[in-house]
Amino acid sequence: MLAAPVDEVPEGAGLVHEPKWDGWRVIAFRDDDGVYLQSRAGRNLSTYFPDITRAIRAAVPVGAVLDGELIVFERGRTSFAQLQRRITAGRGLLRLARECPAHYVLFDLLADAGGQLLLNLPLSERRARLERLLVDAPPQLTLTPQTTDMREVWDWLTNWTVATGIEGVVTKRSTSRYEPGRRGWWKYRTRITTEAVAGGVTGSLRDPATVLLGRRDRRGRLRYTGRTHPLNGAQREELAGALSPLRAAQRRGAPVLHPWPEPLPASWSGQLERPEPLRYVQVEPSLVVEIEADVAFEHQRWRHRVRYVRALPGVSVYDVPLLLGEEEGYFGEP
């Protein structure tokens, strides 16, 4: 079952709210042969999470089917990069699992012991059965918080997003059945308003399509940190009038060019739908722009595209917050 995006957290009788975790959505099947972890795309992830399959074998009865989110904490915050390392760890997988153990945050029970299907039961009953199933479960299997209190929801959105890395809130009807493939839930992503430096554009200098963004690290180097959604007509016109072409500076007799390579390496983009390098136009990295971004990031870059708001020609690039993760409060203001 899926969630439709919304601009506000729904309120009303019969609605319950849960944190939206920044991880991998996984359905876990406990059968006679062990445990099968299936990603949202249908991929078998069982091999990469021996710590989770071991916990499920020990605590979950044969026939049960669980729905939840795989997460890994790093320095007290969810780390999407650590999840990805599980896939590429190779022979170091067991060591990685010991050093950065995963957690399976559970929010639904689709089948009970013996394979009894629960899809047609209301969410409240499925939740009650899930709570009973997890009474003696190890810490790696965690029941997600759930509330009807909007004060608690706002606490999650204002405090948990920065402290633990949740992306927002998922809202569900307590009476709803589980309908695979249907967007019968709602998801609200926390977004913040902040600043970044425009370091390049796709399209052209006169007609920019998207903006490539950067922030400085503690050494003063401008590092690539993300890309915007496509600009609308008014934004293209505004930005075209504010950008400056790249000017080569001189340092010790050698030209100092742009701090990023062109094309942008595929590994920098973080976009699964764009595995090839990204061609772009380098610009003078002197313009600050205001953006709206969610709180999901990896490798010190925003993982999802951000929304361009406006150019800030009167703001110095040295007034922009430091690179993601290098300054307290680096997310900006909710």
mmCIF file of N, CA and C in Angstrom, residues 73-198:
data_model
loop_
_atom_site.group_PDB
_atom_site.id
_atom_site.type_symbol
_atom_site.label_atom_id
_atom_site.label_comp_id
_atom_site.label_asym_id
_atom_site.label_seq_id
_atom_site.Cartn_x
_atom_site.Cartn_y
_atom_site.Cartn_z
ATOM 1 N N PHE A 73 21.186 3.805 11.520
ATOM 2 C CA PHE A 73 21.565 5.035 12.211
ATOM 3 C C PHE A 73 23.080 5.222 12.163
ATOM 4 N N GLU A 74 23.487 6.461 11.977
ATOM 5 C CA GLU A 74 24.894 6.836 12.045
ATOM 6 C C GLU A 74 24.987 8.143 12.810
ATOM 7 N N ARG A 75 25.700 8.130 13.923
ATOM 8 C CA ARG A 75 25.807 9.300 14.794
ATOM 9 C C ARG A 75 24.424 9.826 15.186
ATOM 10 N N GLY A 76 23.521 8.895 15.492
ATOM 11 C CA GLY A 76 22.217 9.253 16.001
ATOM 12 C C GLY A 76 21.206 9.680 14.974
ATOM 13 N N ARG A 77 21.558 9.575 13.682
ATOM 14 C CA ARG A 77 20.662 10.025 12.630
ATOM 15 C C ARG A 77 20.598 8.974 11.526
ATOM 16 N N THR A 78 19.429 8.847 10.882
ATOM 17 C CA THR A 78 19.324 7.877 9.803
ATOM 18 C C THR A 78 20.304 8.223 8.685
ATOM 19 N N SER A 79 20.929 7.188 8.117
ATOM 20 C CA SER A 79 21.924 7.390 7.070
ATOM 21 C C SER A 79 21.553 6.546 5.855
ATOM 22 N N PHE A 80 21.103 7.204 4.791
ATOM 23 C CA PHE A 80 20.768 6.494 3.566
ATOM 24 C C PHE A 80 22.030 5.925 2.920
ATOM 25 N N ALA A 81 23.137 6.626 3.073
ATOM 26 C CA ALA A 81 24.394 6.148 2.496
ATOM 27 C C ALA A 81 24.814 4.818 3.106
ATOM 28 N N GLN A 82 24.577 4.640 4.420
ATOM 29 C CA GLN A 82 24.930 3.380 5.061
ATOM 30 C C GLN A 82 24.052 2.228 4.551
ATOM 31 N N LEU A 83 22.810 2.525 4.224
ATOM 32 C CA LEU A 83 21.975 1.498 3.601
ATOM 33 C C LEU A 83 22.571 1.068 2.264
ATOM 34 N N GLN A 84 22.969 2.026 1.455
ATOM 35 C CA GLN A 84 23.528 1.707 0.150
ATOM 36 C C GLN A 84 24.830 0.921 0.256
ATOM 37 N N ARG A 85 25.586 1.158 1.315
ATOM 38 C CA ARG A 85 26.844 0.428 1.493
ATOM 39 C C ARG A 85 26.612 -1.065 1.653
ATOM 40 N N ARG A 86 25.439 -1.442 2.169
ATOM 41 C CA ARG A 86 25.135 -2.866 2.311
ATOM 42 C C ARG A 86 25.193 -3.581 0.949
ATOM 43 N N ILE A 87 24.784 -2.904 -0.102
ATOM 44 C CA ILE A 87 24.728 -3.525 -1.424
ATOM 45 C C ILE A 87 26.123 -3.711 -2.004
ATOM 46 N N THR A 88 27.043 -2.820 -1.690
ATOM 47 C CA THR A 88 28.380 -2.839 -2.294
ATOM 48 C C THR A 88 29.458 -3.362 -1.353
ATOM 49 N N ALA A 89 29.082 -3.820 -0.159
ATOM 50 C CA ALA A 89 30.079 -4.190 0.851
ATOM 51 C C ALA A 89 30.865 -5.437 0.488
ATOM 52 N N GLY A 90 30.268 -6.354 -0.269
ATOM 53 C CA GLY A 90 30.970 -7.579 -0.644
ATOM 54 C C GLY A 90 31.379 -8.397 0.568
ATOM 55 N N ARG A 91 32.658 -8.738 0.635
ATOM 56 C CA ARG A 91 33.151 -9.570 1.738
ATOM 57 C C ARG A 91 33.126 -8.837 3.074
ATOM 58 N N GLY A 92 33.011 -7.537 3.034
ATOM 59 C CA GLY A 92 32.964 -6.768 4.280
ATOM 60 C C GLY A 92 31.567 -6.609 4.845
ATOM 61 N N LEU A 93 30.593 -7.347 4.292
ATOM 62 C CA LEU A 93 29.203 -7.168 4.709
ATOM 63 C C LEU A 93 28.995 -7.478 6.183
ATOM 64 N N LEU A 94 29.514 -8.597 6.662
ATOM 65 C CA LEU A 94 29.287 -8.976 8.059
ATOM 66 C C LEU A 94 29.929 -7.968 9.015
ATOM 67 N N ARG A 95 31.107 -7.480 8.666
ATOM 68 C CA ARG A 95 31.750 -6.461 9.503
ATOM 69 C C ARG A 95 30.920 -5.179 9.505
ATOM 70 N N LEU A 96 30.411 -4.793 8.337
ATOM 71 C CA LEU A 96 29.586 -3.593 8.246
ATOM 72 C C LEU A 96 28.313 -3.745 9.074
ATOM 73 N N ALA A 97 27.710 -4.938 9.037
ATOM 74 C CA ALA A 97 26.485 -5.173 9.807
ATOM 75 C C ALA A 97 26.746 -5.072 11.304
ATOM 76 N N ARG A 98 27.947 -5.470 11.738
ATOM 77 C CA ARG A 98 28.293 -5.344 13.158
ATOM 78 C C ARG A 98 28.537 -3.895 13.538
ATOM 79 N N GLU A 99 29.225 -3.154 12.676
ATOM 80 C CA GLU A 99 29.592 -1.777 12.993
ATOM 81 C C GLU A 99 28.413 -0.819 12.842
ATOM 82 N N CYS A 100 27.553 -1.051 11.851
ATOM 83 C CA CYS A 100 26.394 -0.188 11.603
ATOM 84 C C CYS A 100 25.153 -1.062 11.448
ATOM 85 N N PRO A 101 24.636 -1.595 12.542
ATOM 86 C CA PRO A 101 23.486 -2.494 12.449
ATOM 87 C C PRO A 101 22.248 -1.778 11.923
ATOM 88 N N ALA A 102 21.438 -2.523 11.207
ATOM 89 C CA ALA A 102 20.194 -1.983 10.675
ATOM 90 C C ALA A 102 19.059 -2.196 11.662
ATOM 91 N N HIS A 103 17.993 -1.439 11.480
ATOM 92 C CA HIS A 103 16.749 -1.617 12.226
ATOM 93 C C HIS A 103 15.609 -1.730 11.216
ATOM 94 N N TYR A 104 14.644 -2.546 11.566
ATOM 95 C CA TYR A 104 13.457 -2.702 10.745
ATOM 96 C C TYR A 104 12.303 -2.077 11.521
ATOM 97 N N VAL A 105 11.898 -0.869 11.077
ATOM 98 C CA VAL A 105 10.841 -0.127 11.761
ATOM 99 C C VAL A 105 9.508 -0.566 11.152
ATOM 100 N N LEU A 106 8.679 -1.213 11.961
ATOM 101 C CA LEU A 106 7.483 -1.875 11.452
ATOM 102 C C LEU A 106 6.229 -1.043 11.676
ATOM 103 N N PHE A 107 5.350 -1.039 10.666
ATOM 104 C CA PHE A 107 4.088 -0.307 10.803
ATOM 105 C C PHE A 107 2.873 -1.087 10.337
ATOM 106 N N ASP A 108 3.054 -2.329 9.846
ATOM 107 C CA ASP A 108 1.877 -3.089 9.435
ATOM 108 C C ASP A 108 2.169 -4.580 9.467
ATOM 109 N N LEU A 109 1.091 -5.351 9.673
ATOM 110 C CA LEU A 109 1.150 -6.807 9.687
ATOM 111 C C LEU A 109 0.138 -7.305 8.665
ATOM 112 N N LEU A 110 0.642 -7.941 7.604
ATOM 113 C CA LEU A 110 -0.213 -8.352 6.492
ATOM 114 C C LEU A 110 -0.700 -9.787 6.625
ATOM 115 N N ALA A 111 0.071 -10.602 7.335
ATOM 116 C CA ALA A 111 -0.338 -11.982 7.611
ATOM 117 C C ALA A 111 0.196 -12.364 8.976
ATOM 118 N N ASP A 112 -0.605 -13.096 9.721
ATOM 119 C CA ASP A 112 -0.238 -13.501 11.076
ATOM 120 C C ASP A 112 0.365 -14.892 11.059
ATOM 121 N N ALA A 113 0.651 -15.444 12.235
ATOM 122 C CA ALA A 113 1.224 -16.785 12.346
ATOM 123 C C ALA A 113 0.384 -17.789 11.565
ATOM 124 N N GLY A 114 1.094 -18.673 10.846
ATOM 125 C CA GLY A 114 0.393 -19.669 10.046
ATOM 126 C C GLY A 114 -0.073 -19.148 8.709
ATOM 127 N N GLY A 115 0.237 -17.904 8.393
ATOM 128 C CA GLY A 115 -0.134 -17.335 7.108
ATOM 129 C C GLY A 115 -1.547 -16.780 7.038
ATOM 130 N N GLN A 116 -2.195 -16.530 8.165
ATOM 131 C CA GLN A 116 -3.551 -15.979 8.176
ATOM 132 C C GLN A 116 -3.543 -14.548 7.634
ATOM 133 N N LEU A 117 -4.179 -14.328 6.492
ATOM 134 C CA LEU A 117 -4.175 -13.014 5.860
ATOM 135 C C LEU A 117 -4.999 -12.016 6.670
ATOM 136 N N LEU A 118 -4.453 -10.792 6.786
ATOM 137 C CA LEU A 118 -5.103 -9.755 7.579
ATOM 138 C C LEU A 118 -5.468 -8.524 6.749
ATOM 139 N N LEU A 119 -5.351 -8.604 5.435
ATOM 140 C CA LEU A 119 -5.508 -7.424 4.594
ATOM 141 C C LEU A 119 -6.865 -6.751 4.756
ATOM 142 N N ASN A 120 -7.902 -7.530 5.017
ATOM 143 C CA ASN A 120 -9.251 -6.954 5.103
ATOM 144 C C ASN A 120 -9.611 -6.445 6.495
ATOM 145 N N LEU A 121 -8.720 -6.684 7.467
ATOM 146 C CA LEU A 121 -8.971 -6.146 8.804
ATOM 147 C C LEU A 121 -8.659 -4.653 8.830
ATOM 148 N N PRO A 122 -9.304 -3.891 9.715
ATOM 149 C CA PRO A 122 -8.966 -2.466 9.832
ATOM 150 C C PRO A 122 -7.544 -2.287 10.356
ATOM 151 N N LEU A 123 -6.952 -1.160 10.023
ATOM 152 C CA LEU A 123 -5.587 -0.868 10.449
ATOM 153 C C LEU A 123 -5.437 -0.990 11.961
ATOM 154 N N SER A 124 -6.418 -0.528 12.722
ATOM 155 C CA SER A 124 -6.323 -0.580 14.181
ATOM 156 C C SER A 124 -6.146 -2.008 14.679
ATOM 157 N N GLU A 125 -6.821 -2.972 14.048
ATOM 158 C CA GLU A 125 -6.692 -4.373 14.456
ATOM 159 C C GLU A 125 -5.352 -4.945 14.005
ATOM 160 N N ARG A 126 -4.910 -4.603 12.818
ATOM 161 C CA ARG A 126 -3.599 -5.073 12.352
ATOM 162 C C ARG A 126 -2.499 -4.528 13.251
ATOM 163 N N ARG A 127 -2.630 -3.270 13.654
ATOM 164 C CA ARG A 127 -1.656 -2.649 14.548
ATOM 165 C C ARG A 127 -1.630 -3.362 15.897
ATOM 166 N N ALA A 128 -2.791 -3.689 16.447
ATOM 167 C CA ALA A 128 -2.857 -4.372 17.742
ATOM 168 C C ALA A 128 -2.176 -5.738 17.664
ATOM 169 N N ARG A 129 -2.398 -6.452 16.578
ATOM 170 C CA ARG A 129 -1.746 -7.760 16.420
ATOM 171 C C ARG A 129 -0.244 -7.610 16.252
ATOM 172 N N LEU A 130 0.181 -6.562 15.537
ATOM 173 C CA LEU A 130 1.614 -6.309 15.368
ATOM 174 C C LEU A 130 2.264 -6.000 16.710
ATOM 175 N N GLU A 131 1.605 -5.214 17.535
ATOM 176 C CA GLU A 131 2.131 -4.904 18.866
ATOM 177 C C GLU A 131 2.313 -6.176 19.689
ATOM 178 N N ARG A 132 1.344 -7.067 19.645
ATOM 179 C CA ARG A 132 1.458 -8.318 20.404
ATOM 180 C C ARG A 132 2.589 -9.185 19.868
ATOM 181 N N LEU A 133 2.758 -9.197 18.560
ATOM 182 C CA LEU A 133 3.805 -10.022 17.947
ATOM 183 C C LEU A 133 5.197 -9.541 18.351
ATOM 184 N N LEU A 134 5.359 -8.236 18.569
ATOM 185 C CA LEU A 134 6.684 -7.662 18.826
ATOM 186 C C LEU A 134 7.008 -7.512 20.313
ATOM 187 N N VAL A 135 6.174 -8.048 21.191
ATOM 188 C CA VAL A 135 6.380 -7.874 22.633
ATOM 189 C C VAL A 135 7.770 -8.319 23.059
ATOM 190 N N ASP A 136 8.217 -9.473 22.594
ATOM 191 C CA ASP A 136 9.523 -10.006 23.006
ATOM 192 C C ASP A 136 10.558 -9.933 21.883
ATOM 193 N N ALA A 137 10.325 -9.090 20.903
ATOM 194 C CA ALA A 137 11.235 -9.005 19.762
ATOM 195 C C ALA A 137 12.527 -8.294 20.140
ATOM 196 N N PRO A 138 13.637 -8.603 19.460
ATOM 197 C CA PRO A 138 14.905 -7.901 19.721
ATOM 198 C C PRO A 138 14.826 -6.446 19.258
ATOM 199 N N PRO A 139 15.771 -5.608 19.706
ATOM 200 C CA PRO A 139 15.720 -4.170 19.402
ATOM 201 C C PRO A 139 15.748 -3.854 17.907
ATOM 202 N N GLN A 140 16.305 -4.763 17.090
ATOM 203 C CA GLN A 140 16.361 -4.475 15.655
ATOM 204 C C GLN A 140 14.981 -4.406 15.015
ATOM 205 N N LEU A 141 13.979 -5.011 15.665
ATOM 206 C CA LEU A 141 12.600 -4.967 15.164
ATOM 207 C C LEU A 141 11.833 -3.977 16.027
ATOM 208 N N THR A 142 11.515 -2.829 15.467
ATOM 209 C CA THR A 142 10.969 -1.715 16.234
ATOM 210 C C THR A 142 9.597 -1.329 15.713
ATOM 211 N N LEU A 143 8.648 -1.164 16.606
ATOM 212 C CA LEU A 143 7.319 -0.689 16.230
ATOM 213 C C LEU A 143 7.361 0.826 16.063
ATOM 214 N N THR A 144 6.908 1.314 14.917
ATOM 215 C CA THR A 144 6.942 2.756 14.685
ATOM 216 C C THR A 144 5.951 3.471 15.598
ATOM 217 N N PRO A 145 6.270 4.673 16.062
ATOM 218 C CA PRO A 145 5.303 5.432 16.857
ATOM 219 C C PRO A 145 4.046 5.739 16.040
ATOM 220 N N GLN A 146 2.943 5.865 16.730
ATOM 221 C CA GLN A 146 1.677 6.237 16.088
ATOM 222 C C GLN A 146 0.903 7.133 17.052
ATOM 223 N N THR A 147 0.240 8.167 16.519
ATOM 224 C CA THR A 147 -0.473 9.100 17.391
ATOM 225 C C THR A 147 -1.681 9.691 16.680
ATOM 226 N N THR A 148 -2.635 10.157 17.484
ATOM 227 C CA THR A 148 -3.751 10.960 16.984
ATOM 228 C C THR A 148 -3.625 12.403 17.458
ATOM 229 N N ASP A 149 -2.584 12.688 18.227
ATOM 230 C CA ASP A 149 -2.378 14.004 18.840
ATOM 231 C C ASP A 149 -1.550 14.878 17.903
ATOM 232 N N MET A 150 -2.154 15.947 17.371
ATOM 233 C CA MET A 150 -1.439 16.809 16.439
ATOM 234 C C MET A 150 -0.268 17.534 17.098
ATOM 235 N N ARG A 151 -0.310 17.720 18.408
ATOM 236 C CA ARG A 151 0.828 18.329 19.089
ATOM 237 C C ARG A 151 2.059 17.440 18.987
ATOM 238 N N GLU A 152 1.843 16.145 19.082
ATOM 239 C CA GLU A 152 2.959 15.212 18.927
ATOM 240 C C GLU A 152 3.458 15.203 17.485
ATOM 241 N N VAL A 153 2.549 15.307 16.531
ATOM 242 C CA VAL A 153 2.941 15.372 15.125
ATOM 243 C C VAL A 153 3.839 16.571 14.875
ATOM 244 N N TRP A 154 3.458 17.734 15.396
ATOM 245 C CA TRP A 154 4.286 18.929 15.187
ATOM 246 C C TRP A 154 5.627 18.805 15.894
ATOM 247 N N ASP A 155 5.673 18.080 17.002
ATOM 248 C CA ASP A 155 6.944 17.828 17.661
ATOM 249 C C ASP A 155 7.846 16.992 16.760
ATOM 250 N N TRP A 156 7.283 15.987 16.116
ATOM 251 C CA TRP A 156 8.066 15.201 15.166
ATOM 252 C C TRP A 156 8.611 16.081 14.054
ATOM 253 N N LEU A 157 7.752 16.925 13.504
ATOM 254 C CA LEU A 157 8.136 17.721 12.346
ATOM 255 C C LEU A 157 9.149 18.802 12.687
ATOM 256 N N THR A 158 9.091 19.343 13.898
ATOM 257 C CA THR A 158 10.004 20.436 14.258
ATOM 258 C C THR A 158 11.274 19.952 14.942
ATOM 259 N N ASN A 159 11.243 18.788 15.569
ATOM 260 C CA ASN A 159 12.409 18.310 16.316
ATOM 261 C C ASN A 159 13.005 17.022 15.756
ATOM 262 N N TRP A 160 12.165 16.079 15.408
ATOM 263 C CA TRP A 160 12.684 14.791 14.957
ATOM 264 C C TRP A 160 13.336 14.860 13.583
ATOM 265 N N THR A 161 12.867 15.755 12.718
ATOM 266 C CA THR A 161 13.427 15.799 11.367
ATOM 267 C C THR A 161 14.924 16.072 11.390
ATOM 268 N N VAL A 162 15.357 16.996 12.244
ATOM 269 C CA VAL A 162 16.781 17.320 12.347
ATOM 270 C C VAL A 162 17.501 16.320 13.249
ATOM 271 N N ALA A 163 16.869 15.951 14.357
ATOM 272 C CA ALA A 163 17.538 15.112 15.348
ATOM 273 C C ALA A 163 17.716 13.678 14.862
ATOM 274 N N THR A 164 16.712 13.124 14.174
ATOM 275 C CA THR A 164 16.787 11.705 13.797
ATOM 276 C C THR A 164 16.728 11.461 12.308
ATOM 277 N N GLY A 165 16.315 12.445 11.533
ATOM 278 C CA GLY A 165 16.313 12.271 10.089
ATOM 279 C C GLY A 165 15.027 11.749 9.491
ATOM 280 N N ILE A 166 13.902 11.823 10.207
ATOM 281 C CA ILE A 166 12.656 11.421 9.560
ATOM 282 C C ILE A 166 12.303 12.459 8.500
ATOM 283 N N GLU A 167 11.614 12.001 7.458
ATOM 284 C CA GLU A 167 11.322 12.873 6.322
ATOM 285 C C GLU A 167 10.021 13.644 6.476
ATOM 286 N N GLY A 168 9.163 13.202 7.381
ATOM 287 C CA GLY A 168 7.870 13.848 7.512
ATOM 288 C C GLY A 168 6.897 12.952 8.256
ATOM 289 N N VAL A 169 5.650 12.942 7.799
ATOM 290 C CA VAL A 169 4.587 12.210 8.482
ATOM 291 C C VAL A 169 3.738 11.459 7.456
ATOM 292 N N VAL A 170 3.346 10.229 7.803
ATOM 293 C CA VAL A 170 2.393 9.455 7.014
ATOM 294 C C VAL A 170 1.090 9.377 7.804
ATOM 295 N N THR A 171 -0.013 9.686 7.143
ATOM 296 C CA THR A 171 -1.331 9.690 7.779
ATOM 297 C C THR A 171 -2.200 8.582 7.177
ATOM 298 N N LYS A 172 -2.931 7.865 8.058
ATOM 299 C CA LYS A 172 -3.743 6.728 7.631
ATOM 300 C C LYS A 172 -5.090 6.768 8.352
ATOM 301 N N ARG A 173 -6.087 6.129 7.763
ATOM 302 C CA ARG A 173 -7.359 5.942 8.453
ATOM 303 C C ARG A 173 -7.289 4.685 9.307
ATOM 304 N N SER A 174 -7.674 4.809 10.561
ATOM 305 C CA SER A 174 -7.581 3.660 11.472
ATOM 306 C C SER A 174 -8.510 2.527 11.066
ATOM 307 N N THR A 175 -9.527 2.826 10.262
ATOM 308 C CA THR A 175 -10.486 1.801 9.844
ATOM 309 C C THR A 175 -10.144 1.189 8.485
ATOM 310 N N SER A 176 -9.071 1.650 7.850
ATOM 311 C CA SER A 176 -8.796 1.251 6.468
ATOM 312 C C SER A 176 -8.224 -0.157 6.384
ATOM 313 N N ARG A 177 -8.593 -0.858 5.310
ATOM 314 C CA ARG A 177 -7.989 -2.148 4.999
ATOM 315 C C ARG A 177 -6.682 -1.906 4.244
ATOM 316 N N TYR A 178 -5.889 -2.957 4.091
ATOM 317 C CA TYR A 178 -4.610 -2.850 3.382
ATOM 318 C C TYR A 178 -4.854 -3.207 1.918
ATOM 319 N N GLU A 179 -4.600 -2.240 1.026
ATOM 320 C CA GLU A 179 -4.852 -2.429 -0.396
ATOM 321 C C GLU A 179 -3.545 -2.278 -1.168
ATOM 322 N N PRO A 180 -2.880 -3.382 -1.507
ATOM 323 C CA PRO A 180 -1.586 -3.312 -2.194
ATOM 324 C C PRO A 180 -1.665 -2.508 -3.489
ATOM 325 N N GLY A 181 -0.703 -1.611 -3.658
ATOM 326 C CA GLY A 181 -0.616 -0.811 -4.875
ATOM 327 C C GLY A 181 -1.458 0.441 -4.870
ATOM 328 N N ARG A 182 -2.385 0.578 -3.945
ATOM 329 C CA ARG A 182 -3.261 1.754 -3.907
ATOM 330 C C ARG A 182 -2.665 2.828 -3.001
ATOM 331 N N ARG A 183 -2.778 4.069 -3.425
ATOM 332 C CA ARG A 183 -2.302 5.194 -2.614
ATOM 333 C C ARG A 183 -3.410 5.635 -1.667
ATOM 334 N N GLY A 184 -3.652 4.826 -0.666
ATOM 335 C CA GLY A 184 -4.715 5.098 0.282
ATOM 336 C C GLY A 184 -4.251 5.788 1.547
ATOM 337 N N TRP A 185 -2.948 6.031 1.664
ATOM 338 C CA TRP A 185 -2.399 6.814 2.770
ATOM 339 C C TRP A 185 -1.970 8.168 2.231
ATOM 340 N N TRP A 186 -1.562 9.061 3.131
ATOM 341 C CA TRP A 186 -1.069 10.378 2.732
ATOM 342 C C TRP A 186 0.317 10.601 3.346
ATOM 343 N N LYS A 187 1.208 11.226 2.604
ATOM 344 C CA LYS A 187 2.547 11.520 3.127
ATOM 345 C C LYS A 187 2.844 13.012 2.984
ATOM 346 N N TYR A 188 3.285 13.574 4.080
ATOM 347 C CA TYR A 188 3.691 14.976 4.110
ATOM 348 C C TYR A 188 5.188 15.027 4.376
ATOM 349 N N ARG A 189 5.939 15.618 3.464
ATOM 350 C CA ARG A 189 7.386 15.759 3.628
ATOM 351 C C ARG A 189 7.704 17.104 4.283
ATOM 352 N N THR A 190 8.566 17.061 5.294
ATOM 353 C CA THR A 190 9.058 18.301 5.882
ATOM 354 C C THR A 190 9.950 19.013 4.874
ATOM 355 N N ARG A 191 9.704 20.294 4.664
ATOM 356 C CA ARG A 191 10.530 21.080 3.750
ATOM 357 C C ARG A 191 11.058 22.293 4.499
ATOM 358 N N ILE A 192 12.274 22.668 4.160
ATOM 359 C CA ILE A 192 12.903 23.819 4.793
ATOM 360 C C ILE A 192 13.262 24.844 3.724
ATOM 361 N N THR A 193 13.327 26.098 4.142
ATOM 362 C CA THR A 193 13.776 27.175 3.262
ATOM 363 C C THR A 193 15.193 27.540 3.650
ATOM 364 N N THR A 194 16.086 27.537 2.690
ATOM 365 C CA THR A 194 17.491 27.808 2.982
ATOM 366 C C THR A 194 18.148 28.391 1.738
ATOM 367 N N GLU A 195 19.478 28.509 1.747
ATOM 368 C CA GLU A 195 20.202 29.122 0.637
ATOM 369 C C GLU A 195 21.302 28.190 0.135
ATOM 370 N N ALA A 196 21.677 28.420 -1.112
ATOM 371 C CA ALA A 196 22.802 27.720 -1.719
ATOM 372 C C ALA A 196 23.391 28.620 -2.801
ATOM 373 N N VAL A 197 24.546 28.222 -3.307
ATOM 374 C CA VAL A 197 25.229 28.992 -4.351
ATOM 375 C C VAL A 197 24.954 28.339 -5.703
ATOM 376 N N ALA A 198 24.583 29.124 -6.688
ATOM 377 C CA ALA A 198 24.387 28.609 -8.042
ATOM 378 C C ALA A 198 25.749 28.426 -8.695
#
